Every structure is written in structure tokens, then in C-alpha cells.
């Protein structure tokens, strides 16, 4: 049996991963669960899966659980507990599905503890792609992508020579505002943004999908996962979300992975790789599809994608700045402090203020992230005055 730790077990990816594991209880055992502050759901997960250890990052939530829990699972607290969960000696594979930059340190710790990684936290590679991939090679650790787009590329590359890739084509649904102009998006609400047409995801990633920041993060992630230059990574808007991504090879052949928009499939594949397991997920019936359509992304009304490419090509600490500024801006928007269009302004102004470090180590990346959050917060405060 594979011994699995899930970091971010109460989030969208974490809960779906646990449904996959519950359906394959003869193959997987949960060793560790970690969540931010949802002690009620974590307690239910502990009761069902009986992990060796469980972590609540938020101290108040952890204190409440410690005071009420009477089971055998060891309850840990904060970042120290998170790192213990990431490196627990019985674990084979760590599924990292924490939101944002918070996933970087535990992922690095897990790699150094020689745990294989099922990566759902794209920000880890956005902020520190070169460092993380070098560590994975040094410690002989596999990184299997959980994102549907990167899983699609990963699957298309099975048995293929990476040196024969001409370009990677990442598909994008276009989000809830596909086809709208900047003026038409000026007064959109939080509820409008959270109505993704195809996918059921967490609040932060759903906002990122609405701005196309998420696709920008995926471009940077793809560069590090597959070792392809930015000039060989394209984005194609595919509103049906049936083709999850494609590879064009040097002979002109294009290979695509198709499936229903259901995150459980890439989660299961990341956990079972190199095997495929039977599933009861909804199946794609091609005869019911009236059309599969494709278009260029609209980078005039959705400039985040160009900003992401720019950050990636500059390299160094700039992708970390792009990510941190976006995190601050998204949560400011979700808290009603700024408007939807202000998210991009926060990212742009923060990137413009940054003094680049070209070959950062983990400590410098951590410092750059902290600087960017303060700088982005200042931009948010300035926007509130306007």
C-alpha cells in the first residue's frame, strides 16, 4: 500500500483526493493530514482515515481540537507541525495542495526527506521552480503534477522523447468573463467571479481563473515541470474544457488528453502513476459533443497572462513577486477592499517596484515573497484611497 500524506486536506483538491483514496482503500493508507483552520472537517477526516498525525496550522483552531479530541491521532500545530507532516517517516508520497506560497517550505522539506510529490500547489514551482526541480533531481524524487493541464501534458509524454517537443499547448476555459471587455468587467462582483463555467474549485483559484492569472501561473509551472522554454509554451482558449492540454511534436503531430472536467482523474493518476486504476468517474461521450472550439487568449482585456510570461522570462525572484502580489490582491478583492480590475494593477505596480535577484536561494525567495506582500499591501491601501 502507498502511504500518503495530504497537505491541505480540507480544501477542494484535498477533499477530492480523499474520495479517490477512500475508493481505493486497498491501495492507499493515509499517514498524515494537514489543514489551515477547518477543525470540524479535519476531525471528520481523522475519524474516517485514522492518520498517524494531523496538523492545524492555525493555533486557535489547533488548541480547540487538542482540548476536545480523544483519539489516537497525534495533533500537531503550526508550521512546525506542517513540516513534521511533510516529512513523516512512514510516508511514501506527499500530496501538496496548500493554497499559495505556503506550500513551498513543506514541499522542499518533503523532497529532502525523499518523499515523492503529487504537486497540486503550482505556486511552489512558480516561486522556486529551478531550486525545487534541482532538489528533486538531487534526492531522486518524482514530481507528478495534479493540475489537469499539467497532468494532460504528463500523460501525453508517456513513452515520448521530451527533446522532440516543439511546443506545449495549455488549454484555458476563459473563465466566467470570457468575451467581456475591461469596461464590462469594471463592476463585477465576487459572486460573479466565483461562477466558473466548468470547474468546481476553491475561491482563490477561481478568482485566478477569472483574471487568467491562473493560466499564467500554469505557464511558469509548465516551464519547470517539462523543461520547455517560454517561447514554446502556448495558451489556447477552449471553453468546453474537454481537451485538457496538448503537445505538438517536431514532426507536426499533436497529442491531446481528453476527459470530463473532473479533478479526481488527474489526482488519481498522480497518486497511482505509473499505473492506471479503474474508476467510476463520469465518462466522456464524444457523440454528445456538438463542437470543440479554440481561440487565442484575449491579452488586451486580460493582461495577467502577458505579465506572467514577462515575470517568467525575467526569471530570478520576479515570478515569486508576481505570485505574492496576486495572492495579496485576490484576498483584498475577496475582502471587498478593492475591485476586480484592481488585482492586475496591484501585480503590475509591485513587479515594477521590485529589485531583481537573479539566482535566489530559498532564504532570498522567502524574503522576496515577504517584501512583495508588503509592497502589494501598500498598493492596495493606495487604491482604497482613490
mmCIF file of C-alpha atoms in Angstrom:
data_model
loop_
_atom_site.group_PDB
_atom_site.id
_atom_site.type_symbol
_atom_site.label_atom_id
_atom_site.label_comp_id
_atom_site.label_asym_id
_atom_site.label_seq_id
_atom_site.Cartn_x
_atom_site.Cartn_y
_atom_site.Cartn_z
ATOM 1 C CA UNK A 1 0.000 0.000 0.000
ATOM 2 C CA UNK A 2 1.163 3.522 -0.766
ATOM 3 C CA UNK A 3 1.450 5.657 2.347
ATOM 4 C CA UNK A 4 0.033 9.113 1.609
ATOM 5 C CA UNK A 5 0.219 12.467 3.394
ATOM 6 C CA UNK A 6 -2.128 15.240 2.271
ATOM 7 C CA UNK A 7 -1.192 18.833 2.988
ATOM 8 C CA UNK A 8 -4.354 20.889 2.540
ATOM 9 C CA UNK A 9 -6.786 18.055 3.227
ATOM 10 C CA UNK A 10 -9.852 20.230 3.847
ATOM 11 C CA UNK A 11 -9.555 22.227 0.608
ATOM 12 C CA UNK A 12 -11.034 21.416 -2.783
ATOM 13 C CA UNK A 13 -8.146 19.237 -4.002
ATOM 14 C CA UNK A 14 -7.618 17.640 -0.602
ATOM 15 C CA UNK A 15 -11.230 16.561 -0.172
ATOM 16 C CA UNK A 16 -11.390 15.182 -3.719
ATOM 17 C CA UNK A 17 -8.124 13.321 -3.159
ATOM 18 C CA UNK A 18 -9.608 11.695 -0.083
ATOM 19 C CA UNK A 19 -12.606 10.481 -2.118
ATOM 20 C CA UNK A 20 -10.149 8.875 -4.556
ATOM 21 C CA UNK A 21 -8.271 7.257 -1.676
ATOM 22 C CA UNK A 22 -11.457 6.051 0.002
ATOM 23 C CA UNK A 23 -12.488 4.381 -3.270
ATOM 24 C CA UNK A 24 -9.114 2.600 -3.399
ATOM 25 C CA UNK A 25 -8.693 1.718 0.256
ATOM 26 C CA UNK A 26 -6.846 -1.476 -0.641
ATOM 27 C CA UNK A 27 -4.077 0.559 -2.296
ATOM 28 C CA UNK A 28 -3.649 3.652 -0.134
ATOM 29 C CA UNK A 29 -3.241 4.467 3.535
ATOM 30 C CA UNK A 30 -3.310 7.966 4.990
ATOM 31 C CA UNK A 31 -0.358 8.718 7.271
ATOM 32 C CA UNK A 32 -0.810 12.463 7.769
ATOM 33 C CA UNK A 33 -3.397 15.173 7.169
ATOM 34 C CA UNK A 34 -2.830 18.920 7.407
ATOM 35 C CA UNK A 35 -5.298 21.802 7.212
ATOM 36 C CA UNK A 36 -5.298 25.501 7.953
ATOM 37 C CA UNK A 37 -8.200 26.059 10.366
ATOM 38 C CA UNK A 38 -11.193 23.868 9.489
ATOM 39 C CA UNK A 39 -11.038 21.694 12.596
ATOM 40 C CA UNK A 40 -14.577 20.350 12.136
ATOM 41 C CA UNK A 41 -13.870 18.820 8.732
ATOM 42 C CA UNK A 42 -10.387 17.714 9.771
ATOM 43 C CA UNK A 43 -11.900 15.903 12.768
ATOM 44 C CA UNK A 44 -14.261 14.048 10.419
ATOM 45 C CA UNK A 45 -11.334 13.107 8.165
ATOM 46 C CA UNK A 46 -9.337 11.877 11.164
ATOM 47 C CA UNK A 47 -12.261 9.753 12.284
ATOM 48 C CA UNK A 48 -12.602 8.115 8.852
ATOM 49 C CA UNK A 49 -8.968 7.754 7.717
ATOM 50 C CA UNK A 50 -7.226 7.450 11.104
ATOM 51 C CA UNK A 51 -3.891 9.059 10.168
ATOM 52 C CA UNK A 52 -0.866 8.821 12.439
ATOM 53 C CA UNK A 53 -0.645 12.605 12.660
ATOM 54 C CA UNK A 54 -2.848 15.589 11.836
ATOM 55 C CA UNK A 55 -1.977 19.275 11.731
ATOM 56 C CA UNK A 56 -3.891 22.505 12.111
ATOM 57 C CA UNK A 57 -1.751 25.448 11.060
ATOM 58 C CA UNK A 58 -3.934 27.993 12.848
ATOM 59 C CA UNK A 59 -3.064 27.871 16.545
ATOM 60 C CA UNK A 60 -6.524 28.806 17.852
ATOM 61 C CA UNK A 61 -8.168 26.059 15.790
ATOM 62 C CA UNK A 62 -5.464 23.600 16.877
ATOM 63 C CA UNK A 63 -5.963 24.485 20.555
ATOM 64 C CA UNK A 64 -9.695 23.842 20.243
ATOM 65 C CA UNK A 65 -9.068 20.442 18.669
ATOM 66 C CA UNK A 66 -6.422 19.452 21.221
ATOM 67 C CA UNK A 67 -8.868 20.284 24.008
ATOM 68 C CA UNK A 68 -11.670 18.134 22.560
ATOM 69 C CA UNK A 69 -10.007 15.298 20.611
ATOM 70 C CA UNK A 70 -9.574 11.978 22.433
ATOM 71 C CA UNK A 71 -8.436 9.652 19.631
ATOM 72 C CA UNK A 72 -5.070 8.078 18.805
ATOM 73 C CA UNK A 73 -4.005 10.504 16.070
ATOM 74 C CA UNK A 74 -1.268 12.892 17.184
ATOM 75 C CA UNK A 75 -2.416 16.505 16.774
ATOM 76 C CA UNK A 76 0.292 18.991 15.766
ATOM 77 C CA UNK A 77 0.261 22.779 15.463
ATOM 78 C CA UNK A 78 1.544 25.461 13.109
ATOM 79 C CA UNK A 79 4.373 25.465 10.586
ATOM 80 C CA UNK A 80 6.488 23.145 12.718
ATOM 81 C CA UNK A 81 3.693 20.586 12.699
ATOM 82 C CA UNK A 82 3.232 21.056 8.952
ATOM 83 C CA UNK A 83 6.899 20.276 8.321
ATOM 84 C CA UNK A 84 6.621 17.172 10.515
ATOM 85 C CA UNK A 85 3.623 16.011 8.472
ATOM 86 C CA UNK A 86 5.545 16.638 5.240
ATOM 87 C CA UNK A 87 8.487 14.524 6.388
ATOM 88 C CA UNK A 88 6.742 11.793 8.429
ATOM 89 C CA UNK A 89 8.889 8.683 8.232
ATOM 90 C CA UNK A 90 6.127 6.268 7.163
ATOM 91 C CA UNK A 91 5.009 8.386 4.197
ATOM 92 C CA UNK A 92 5.854 7.462 0.595
ATOM 93 C CA UNK A 93 4.069 10.270 -1.272
ATOM 94 C CA UNK A 94 3.090 13.772 -0.187
ATOM 95 C CA UNK A 95 0.163 15.438 -1.950
ATOM 96 C CA UNK A 96 0.805 19.163 -1.611
ATOM 97 C CA UNK A 97 -2.455 21.057 -2.073
ATOM 98 C CA UNK A 98 -1.972 24.011 0.256
ATOM 99 C CA UNK A 99 -3.004 27.341 -1.240
ATOM 100 C CA UNK A 100 -0.284 29.715 -2.387
ATOM 101 C CA UNK A 101 3.305 30.291 -1.291
ATOM 102 C CA UNK A 102 2.611 28.430 1.963
ATOM 103 C CA UNK A 103 3.162 25.192 0.046
ATOM 104 C CA UNK A 104 6.831 25.864 -0.772
ATOM 105 C CA UNK A 105 8.611 25.093 2.507
ATOM 106 C CA UNK A 106 6.788 21.814 3.265
ATOM 107 C CA UNK A 107 7.325 20.671 -0.331
ATOM 108 C CA UNK A 108 11.052 21.357 -0.075
ATOM 109 C CA UNK A 109 11.155 19.562 3.293
ATOM 110 C CA UNK A 110 9.321 16.559 1.824
ATOM 111 C CA UNK A 111 11.750 16.364 -1.108
ATOM 112 C CA UNK A 112 14.740 16.479 1.245
ATOM 113 C CA UNK A 113 13.109 13.647 3.207
ATOM 114 C CA UNK A 114 12.971 11.692 -0.097
ATOM 115 C CA UNK A 115 9.183 11.700 -0.395
ATOM 116 C CA UNK A 116 7.655 11.559 -3.863
ATOM 117 C CA UNK A 117 5.489 14.594 -4.590
ATOM 118 C CA UNK A 118 1.999 14.789 -6.071
ATOM 119 C CA UNK A 119 2.014 18.508 -6.814
ATOM 120 C CA UNK A 120 -1.228 20.479 -6.717
ATOM 121 C CA UNK A 121 0.401 23.629 -5.335
ATOM 122 C CA UNK A 122 1.589 25.348 -8.525
ATOM 123 C CA UNK A 123 2.961 28.325 -6.583
ATOM 124 C CA UNK A 124 5.820 26.106 -5.368
ATOM 125 C CA UNK A 125 7.261 25.941 -8.893
ATOM 126 C CA UNK A 126 6.250 29.494 -9.756
ATOM 127 C CA UNK A 127 8.210 30.932 -6.840
ATOM 128 C CA UNK A 128 11.118 28.479 -6.779
ATOM 129 C CA UNK A 129 10.952 26.264 -9.851
ATOM 130 C CA UNK A 130 14.655 25.963 -10.559
ATOM 131 C CA UNK A 131 15.503 25.278 -6.929
ATOM 132 C CA UNK A 132 12.726 22.713 -6.407
ATOM 133 C CA UNK A 133 13.410 20.766 -9.604
ATOM 134 C CA UNK A 134 17.140 20.681 -8.785
ATOM 135 C CA UNK A 135 16.365 19.306 -5.329
ATOM 136 C CA UNK A 136 14.056 16.669 -6.795
ATOM 137 C CA UNK A 137 16.861 15.526 -9.066
ATOM 138 C CA UNK A 138 19.410 15.585 -6.238
ATOM 139 C CA UNK A 139 17.218 13.485 -3.926
ATOM 140 C CA UNK A 140 15.910 11.224 -6.706
ATOM 141 C CA UNK A 141 12.304 12.220 -6.028
ATOM 142 C CA UNK A 142 9.484 12.149 -8.583
ATOM 143 C CA UNK A 143 7.123 15.102 -9.007
ATOM 144 C CA UNK A 144 3.767 14.117 -10.515
ATOM 145 C CA UNK A 145 1.505 17.034 -11.499
ATOM 146 C CA UNK A 146 -2.069 17.189 -10.211
ATOM 147 C CA UNK A 147 -3.246 20.237 -12.197
ATOM 148 C CA UNK A 148 -5.438 18.942 -15.027
ATOM 149 C CA UNK A 149 -3.419 20.792 -17.676
ATOM 150 C CA UNK A 150 -0.032 19.557 -16.489
ATOM 151 C CA UNK A 151 -1.381 16.070 -15.913
ATOM 152 C CA UNK A 152 -2.532 16.103 -19.535
ATOM 153 C CA UNK A 153 0.952 17.040 -20.748
ATOM 154 C CA UNK A 154 2.479 14.474 -18.393
ATOM 155 C CA UNK A 155 0.209 11.760 -19.816
ATOM 156 C CA UNK A 156 0.894 12.768 -23.422
ATOM 157 C CA UNK A 157 4.625 12.482 -22.767
ATOM 158 C CA UNK A 158 4.433 8.843 -21.666
ATOM 159 C CA UNK A 159 6.803 6.916 -23.920
ATOM 160 C CA UNK A 160 7.820 10.068 -25.794
ATOM 161 C CA UNK A 161 11.155 11.866 -26.055
ATOM 162 C CA UNK A 162 10.974 15.269 -24.342
ATOM 163 C CA UNK A 163 13.643 16.538 -26.716
ATOM 164 C CA UNK A 164 11.132 16.142 -29.561
ATOM 165 C CA UNK A 165 8.589 18.580 -28.106
ATOM 166 C CA UNK A 166 8.001 21.553 -30.403
ATOM 167 C CA UNK A 167 5.523 23.275 -28.099
ATOM 168 C CA UNK A 168 3.179 22.692 -25.202
ATOM 169 C CA UNK A 169 -0.366 23.995 -25.649
ATOM 170 C CA UNK A 170 -2.127 24.658 -22.341
ATOM 171 C CA UNK A 171 -5.884 24.985 -22.675
ATOM 172 C CA UNK A 172 -7.931 27.550 -20.761
ATOM 173 C CA UNK A 173 -11.685 27.730 -20.354
ATOM 174 C CA UNK A 174 -11.543 31.527 -20.466
ATOM 175 C CA UNK A 175 -13.252 31.747 -17.072
ATOM 176 C CA UNK A 176 -16.596 33.349 -16.271
ATOM 177 C CA UNK A 177 -15.839 36.580 -18.177
ATOM 178 C CA UNK A 178 -14.636 35.184 -21.483
ATOM 179 C CA UNK A 179 -15.519 37.632 -24.257
ATOM 180 C CA UNK A 180 -16.041 40.625 -21.965
ATOM 181 C CA UNK A 181 -14.207 43.929 -22.224
ATOM 182 C CA UNK A 182 -12.462 45.737 -19.404
ATOM 183 C CA UNK A 183 -15.348 48.178 -19.212
ATOM 184 C CA UNK A 184 -17.847 45.319 -18.919
ATOM 185 C CA UNK A 185 -15.840 43.845 -16.029
ATOM 186 C CA UNK A 186 -15.440 47.092 -14.123
ATOM 187 C CA UNK A 187 -18.228 46.406 -11.639
ATOM 188 C CA UNK A 188 -18.298 42.602 -11.461
ATOM 189 C CA UNK A 189 -18.936 41.169 -8.007
ATOM 190 C CA UNK A 190 -17.254 38.443 -6.023
ATOM 191 C CA UNK A 191 -20.209 36.150 -6.726
ATOM 192 C CA UNK A 192 -19.855 36.828 -10.456
ATOM 193 C CA UNK A 193 -16.191 35.810 -10.297
ATOM 194 C CA UNK A 194 -16.883 32.607 -8.400
ATOM 195 C CA UNK A 195 -19.267 31.254 -11.059
ATOM 196 C CA UNK A 196 -16.758 29.244 -13.065
ATOM 197 C CA UNK A 197 -18.473 27.717 -16.107
ATOM 198 C CA UNK A 198 -16.856 24.258 -15.880
ATOM 199 C CA UNK A 199 -14.780 23.564 -12.788
ATOM 200 C CA UNK A 200 -15.577 23.316 -9.079
ATOM 201 C CA UNK A 201 -12.583 24.821 -7.264
ATOM 202 C CA UNK A 202 -11.583 26.849 -4.215
ATOM 203 C CA UNK A 203 -12.257 30.591 -4.018
ATOM 204 C CA UNK A 204 -8.700 31.776 -4.630
ATOM 205 C CA UNK A 205 -8.048 29.652 -7.723
ATOM 206 C CA UNK A 206 -11.491 30.525 -9.107
ATOM 207 C CA UNK A 207 -10.647 34.237 -8.916
ATOM 208 C CA UNK A 208 -7.298 33.450 -10.544
ATOM 209 C CA UNK A 209 -9.171 31.737 -13.363
ATOM 210 C CA UNK A 210 -11.355 34.812 -13.834
ATOM 211 C CA UNK A 211 -8.308 37.094 -14.240
ATOM 212 C CA UNK A 212 -6.303 34.470 -16.231
ATOM 213 C CA UNK A 213 -3.592 34.736 -13.570
ATOM 214 C CA UNK A 214 -4.080 31.012 -13.016
ATOM 215 C CA UNK A 215 -3.121 30.274 -16.611
ATOM 216 C CA UNK A 216 -0.072 32.473 -16.203
ATOM 217 C CA UNK A 217 0.961 30.518 -13.123
ATOM 218 C CA UNK A 218 0.458 27.309 -15.101
ATOM 219 C CA UNK A 219 2.734 28.562 -17.896
ATOM 220 C CA UNK A 220 5.541 29.133 -15.384
ATOM 221 C CA UNK A 221 4.871 25.755 -13.744
ATOM 222 C CA UNK A 222 4.989 24.011 -17.135
ATOM 223 C CA UNK A 223 8.371 25.560 -17.908
ATOM 224 C CA UNK A 224 9.913 23.902 -14.836
ATOM 225 C CA UNK A 225 7.992 20.630 -14.908
ATOM 226 C CA UNK A 226 8.790 19.846 -18.524
ATOM 227 C CA UNK A 227 11.963 21.851 -19.206
ATOM 228 C CA UNK A 228 10.486 23.814 -22.123
ATOM 229 C CA UNK A 229 11.307 27.444 -22.938
ATOM 230 C CA UNK A 230 8.541 30.044 -22.588
ATOM 231 C CA UNK A 231 8.582 30.635 -26.337
ATOM 232 C CA UNK A 232 7.488 27.002 -26.737
ATOM 233 C CA UNK A 233 4.535 27.209 -24.342
ATOM 234 C CA UNK A 234 1.267 28.493 -25.799
ATOM 235 C CA UNK A 235 -2.156 29.067 -24.281
ATOM 236 C CA UNK A 236 -5.322 28.280 -26.199
ATOM 237 C CA UNK A 237 -8.831 29.173 -25.018
ATOM 238 C CA UNK A 238 -11.031 26.072 -25.159
ATOM 239 C CA UNK A 239 -14.369 26.892 -23.492
ATOM 240 C CA UNK A 240 -15.612 23.289 -23.268
ATOM 241 C CA UNK A 241 -12.700 22.144 -21.022
ATOM 242 C CA UNK A 242 -12.686 18.719 -22.675
ATOM 243 C CA UNK A 243 -9.139 18.837 -24.064
ATOM 244 C CA UNK A 244 -7.013 19.493 -21.010
ATOM 245 C CA UNK A 245 -3.780 20.255 -22.864
ATOM 246 C CA UNK A 246 -1.783 19.232 -25.921
ATOM 247 C CA UNK A 247 1.763 18.681 -27.128
ATOM 248 C CA UNK A 248 2.924 19.459 -30.632
ATOM 249 C CA UNK A 249 5.980 17.403 -31.597
ATOM 250 C CA UNK A 250 8.739 18.379 -34.030
ATOM 251 C CA UNK A 251 7.098 16.399 -36.857
ATOM 252 C CA UNK A 252 3.881 18.441 -36.530
ATOM 253 C CA UNK A 253 1.852 15.739 -34.772
ATOM 254 C CA UNK A 254 -0.329 16.958 -31.905
ATOM 255 C CA UNK A 255 -1.179 14.696 -29.000
ATOM 256 C CA UNK A 256 -4.013 15.662 -26.645
ATOM 257 C CA UNK A 257 -5.539 14.292 -23.457
ATOM 258 C CA UNK A 258 -9.330 14.476 -23.233
ATOM 259 C CA UNK A 259 -11.727 13.865 -20.388
ATOM 260 C CA UNK A 260 -14.569 15.312 -18.382
ATOM 261 C CA UNK A 261 -13.696 18.393 -16.288
ATOM 262 C CA UNK A 262 -13.278 16.364 -13.089
ATOM 263 C CA UNK A 263 -10.210 16.881 -10.894
ATOM 264 C CA UNK A 264 -10.447 13.391 -9.433
ATOM 265 C CA UNK A 265 -8.963 11.890 -12.605
ATOM 266 C CA UNK A 266 -5.640 13.819 -12.542
ATOM 267 C CA UNK A 267 -5.488 13.355 -8.759
ATOM 268 C CA UNK A 268 -5.884 9.605 -9.114
ATOM 269 C CA UNK A 269 -3.301 9.433 -11.903
ATOM 270 C CA UNK A 270 -0.755 11.424 -9.868
ATOM 271 C CA UNK A 271 -1.196 9.030 -6.944
ATOM 272 C CA UNK A 272 -1.253 5.800 -8.969
ATOM 273 C CA UNK A 273 1.438 6.635 -11.565
ATOM 274 C CA UNK A 274 2.841 4.727 -13.405
ATOM 275 C CA UNK A 275 -0.273 2.549 -13.069
ATOM 276 C CA UNK A 276 -3.807 3.417 -14.160
ATOM 277 C CA UNK A 277 -6.642 2.382 -11.877
ATOM 278 C CA UNK A 278 -10.280 1.717 -12.787
ATOM 279 C CA UNK A 279 -12.677 4.443 -11.707
ATOM 280 C CA UNK A 280 -16.367 5.273 -11.583
ATOM 281 C CA UNK A 281 -15.851 8.891 -12.632
ATOM 282 C CA UNK A 282 -18.199 10.255 -15.324
ATOM 283 C CA UNK A 283 -17.017 9.184 -18.785
ATOM 284 C CA UNK A 284 -16.672 11.376 -21.832
ATOM 285 C CA UNK A 285 -19.152 10.524 -24.578
ATOM 286 C CA UNK A 286 -17.836 12.151 -27.748
ATOM 287 C CA UNK A 287 -21.151 11.660 -29.544
ATOM 288 C CA UNK A 288 -22.810 14.156 -27.176
ATOM 289 C CA UNK A 289 -20.413 16.978 -28.070
ATOM 290 C CA UNK A 290 -21.692 19.394 -30.666
ATOM 291 C CA UNK A 291 -18.335 21.188 -31.028
ATOM 292 C CA UNK A 292 -14.867 21.698 -29.601
ATOM 293 C CA UNK A 293 -13.794 25.295 -30.147
ATOM 294 C CA UNK A 294 -10.487 27.121 -29.768
ATOM 295 C CA UNK A 295 -9.347 30.733 -29.732
ATOM 296 C CA UNK A 296 -6.371 32.922 -28.929
ATOM 297 C CA UNK A 297 -6.394 34.333 -25.371
ATOM 298 C CA UNK A 298 -7.513 37.951 -25.097
ATOM 299 C CA UNK A 299 -4.466 39.601 -23.529
ATOM 300 C CA UNK A 300 -5.840 43.123 -24.043
ATOM 301 C CA UNK A 301 -8.773 42.696 -21.681
ATOM 302 C CA UNK A 302 -6.980 40.026 -19.626
ATOM 303 C CA UNK A 303 -3.387 41.310 -19.338
ATOM 304 C CA UNK A 304 -2.400 38.946 -16.497
ATOM 305 C CA UNK A 305 -1.185 36.318 -18.943
ATOM 306 C CA UNK A 306 1.332 38.724 -20.507
ATOM 307 C CA UNK A 307 2.501 39.779 -17.039
ATOM 308 C CA UNK A 308 3.095 36.115 -16.147
ATOM 309 C CA UNK A 309 5.112 35.473 -19.312
ATOM 310 C CA UNK A 310 7.121 38.625 -18.592
ATOM 311 C CA UNK A 311 7.807 37.547 -14.999
ATOM 312 C CA UNK A 312 8.816 34.079 -16.143
ATOM 313 C CA UNK A 313 11.181 35.325 -18.836
ATOM 314 C CA UNK A 314 12.829 37.813 -16.465
ATOM 315 C CA UNK A 315 13.258 34.939 -14.021
ATOM 316 C CA UNK A 316 15.060 35.149 -10.697
ATOM 317 C CA UNK A 317 12.727 36.436 -7.994
ATOM 318 C CA UNK A 318 10.226 38.030 -10.409
ATOM 319 C CA UNK A 319 7.827 35.034 -10.666
ATOM 320 C CA UNK A 320 7.761 34.957 -6.850
ATOM 321 C CA UNK A 321 6.824 38.660 -6.863
ATOM 322 C CA UNK A 322 4.092 38.045 -9.440
ATOM 323 C CA UNK A 323 2.632 35.284 -7.285
ATOM 324 C CA UNK A 324 2.854 37.094 -3.934
ATOM 325 C CA UNK A 325 1.315 40.289 -5.277
ATOM 326 C CA UNK A 326 -1.523 38.297 -6.787
ATOM 327 C CA UNK A 327 -2.212 36.498 -3.504
ATOM 328 C CA UNK A 328 -2.445 39.803 -1.636
ATOM 329 C CA UNK A 329 -4.642 41.327 -4.335
ATOM 330 C CA UNK A 330 -7.026 38.366 -4.560
ATOM 331 C CA UNK A 331 -7.631 38.276 -0.817
ATOM 332 C CA UNK A 332 -8.096 42.058 -0.789
ATOM 333 C CA UNK A 333 -10.713 41.637 -3.505
ATOM 334 C CA UNK A 334 -12.424 38.783 -1.643
ATOM 335 C CA UNK A 335 -12.490 41.002 1.458
ATOM 336 C CA UNK A 336 -14.188 43.786 -0.504
ATOM 337 C CA UNK A 337 -11.228 46.165 -0.260
ATOM 338 C CA UNK A 338 -10.508 46.582 -3.989
ATOM 339 C CA UNK A 339 -12.287 45.957 -7.275
ATOM 340 C CA UNK A 340 -11.767 43.053 -9.658
ATOM 341 C CA UNK A 341 -9.737 45.087 -12.153
ATOM 342 C CA UNK A 342 -7.505 46.364 -9.357
ATOM 343 C CA UNK A 343 -5.994 42.886 -8.960
ATOM 344 C CA UNK A 344 -3.890 43.368 -12.084
ATOM 345 C CA UNK A 345 -2.868 46.879 -11.008
ATOM 346 C CA UNK A 346 -1.538 45.512 -7.718
ATOM 347 C CA UNK A 347 0.507 42.874 -9.543
ATOM 348 C CA UNK A 348 1.878 45.298 -12.137
ATOM 349 C CA UNK A 349 2.877 48.027 -9.679
ATOM 350 C CA UNK A 350 4.514 45.530 -7.314
ATOM 351 C CA UNK A 351 6.544 43.988 -10.142
ATOM 352 C CA UNK A 352 7.660 47.463 -11.273
ATOM 353 C CA UNK A 353 8.965 48.294 -7.781
ATOM 354 C CA UNK A 354 10.971 45.096 -7.346
ATOM 355 C CA UNK A 355 14.772 44.924 -7.452
ATOM 356 C CA UNK A 356 15.549 41.606 -9.115
ATOM 357 C CA UNK A 357 17.699 38.859 -7.600
ATOM 358 C CA UNK A 358 18.820 36.639 -10.469
ATOM 359 C CA UNK A 359 19.764 33.344 -8.790
ATOM 360 C CA UNK A 360 17.965 33.324 -5.443
ATOM 361 C CA UNK A 361 18.323 30.659 -2.779
ATOM 362 C CA UNK A 362 15.396 29.606 -0.594
ATOM 363 C CA UNK A 363 16.100 32.292 2.008
ATOM 364 C CA UNK A 364 16.166 35.016 -0.663
ATOM 365 C CA UNK A 365 12.936 33.689 -2.216
ATOM 366 C CA UNK A 366 11.301 33.782 1.210
ATOM 367 C CA UNK A 367 12.493 37.361 1.708
ATOM 368 C CA UNK A 368 11.297 38.371 -1.770
ATOM 369 C CA UNK A 369 7.870 36.934 -1.013
ATOM 370 C CA UNK A 370 7.682 38.892 2.249
ATOM 371 C CA UNK A 371 8.799 42.107 0.509
ATOM 372 C CA UNK A 372 6.247 41.646 -2.270
ATOM 373 C CA UNK A 373 3.408 41.177 0.191
ATOM 374 C CA UNK A 374 4.248 44.419 1.961
ATOM 375 C CA UNK A 375 4.642 46.271 -1.333
ATOM 376 C CA UNK A 376 1.373 44.860 -2.679
ATOM 377 C CA UNK A 377 -0.430 45.747 0.531
ATOM 378 C CA UNK A 378 0.747 49.335 0.126
ATOM 379 C CA UNK A 379 -0.657 49.376 -3.419
ATOM 380 C CA UNK A 380 -3.956 48.008 -2.085
ATOM 381 C CA UNK A 381 -4.062 50.762 0.540
ATOM 382 C CA UNK A 382 -3.323 53.384 -2.121
ATOM 383 C CA UNK A 383 -6.090 52.033 -4.345
ATOM 384 C CA UNK A 384 -8.541 52.206 -1.442
ATOM 385 C CA UNK A 385 -7.818 55.939 -1.124
ATOM 386 C CA UNK A 386 -8.587 56.513 -4.800
#
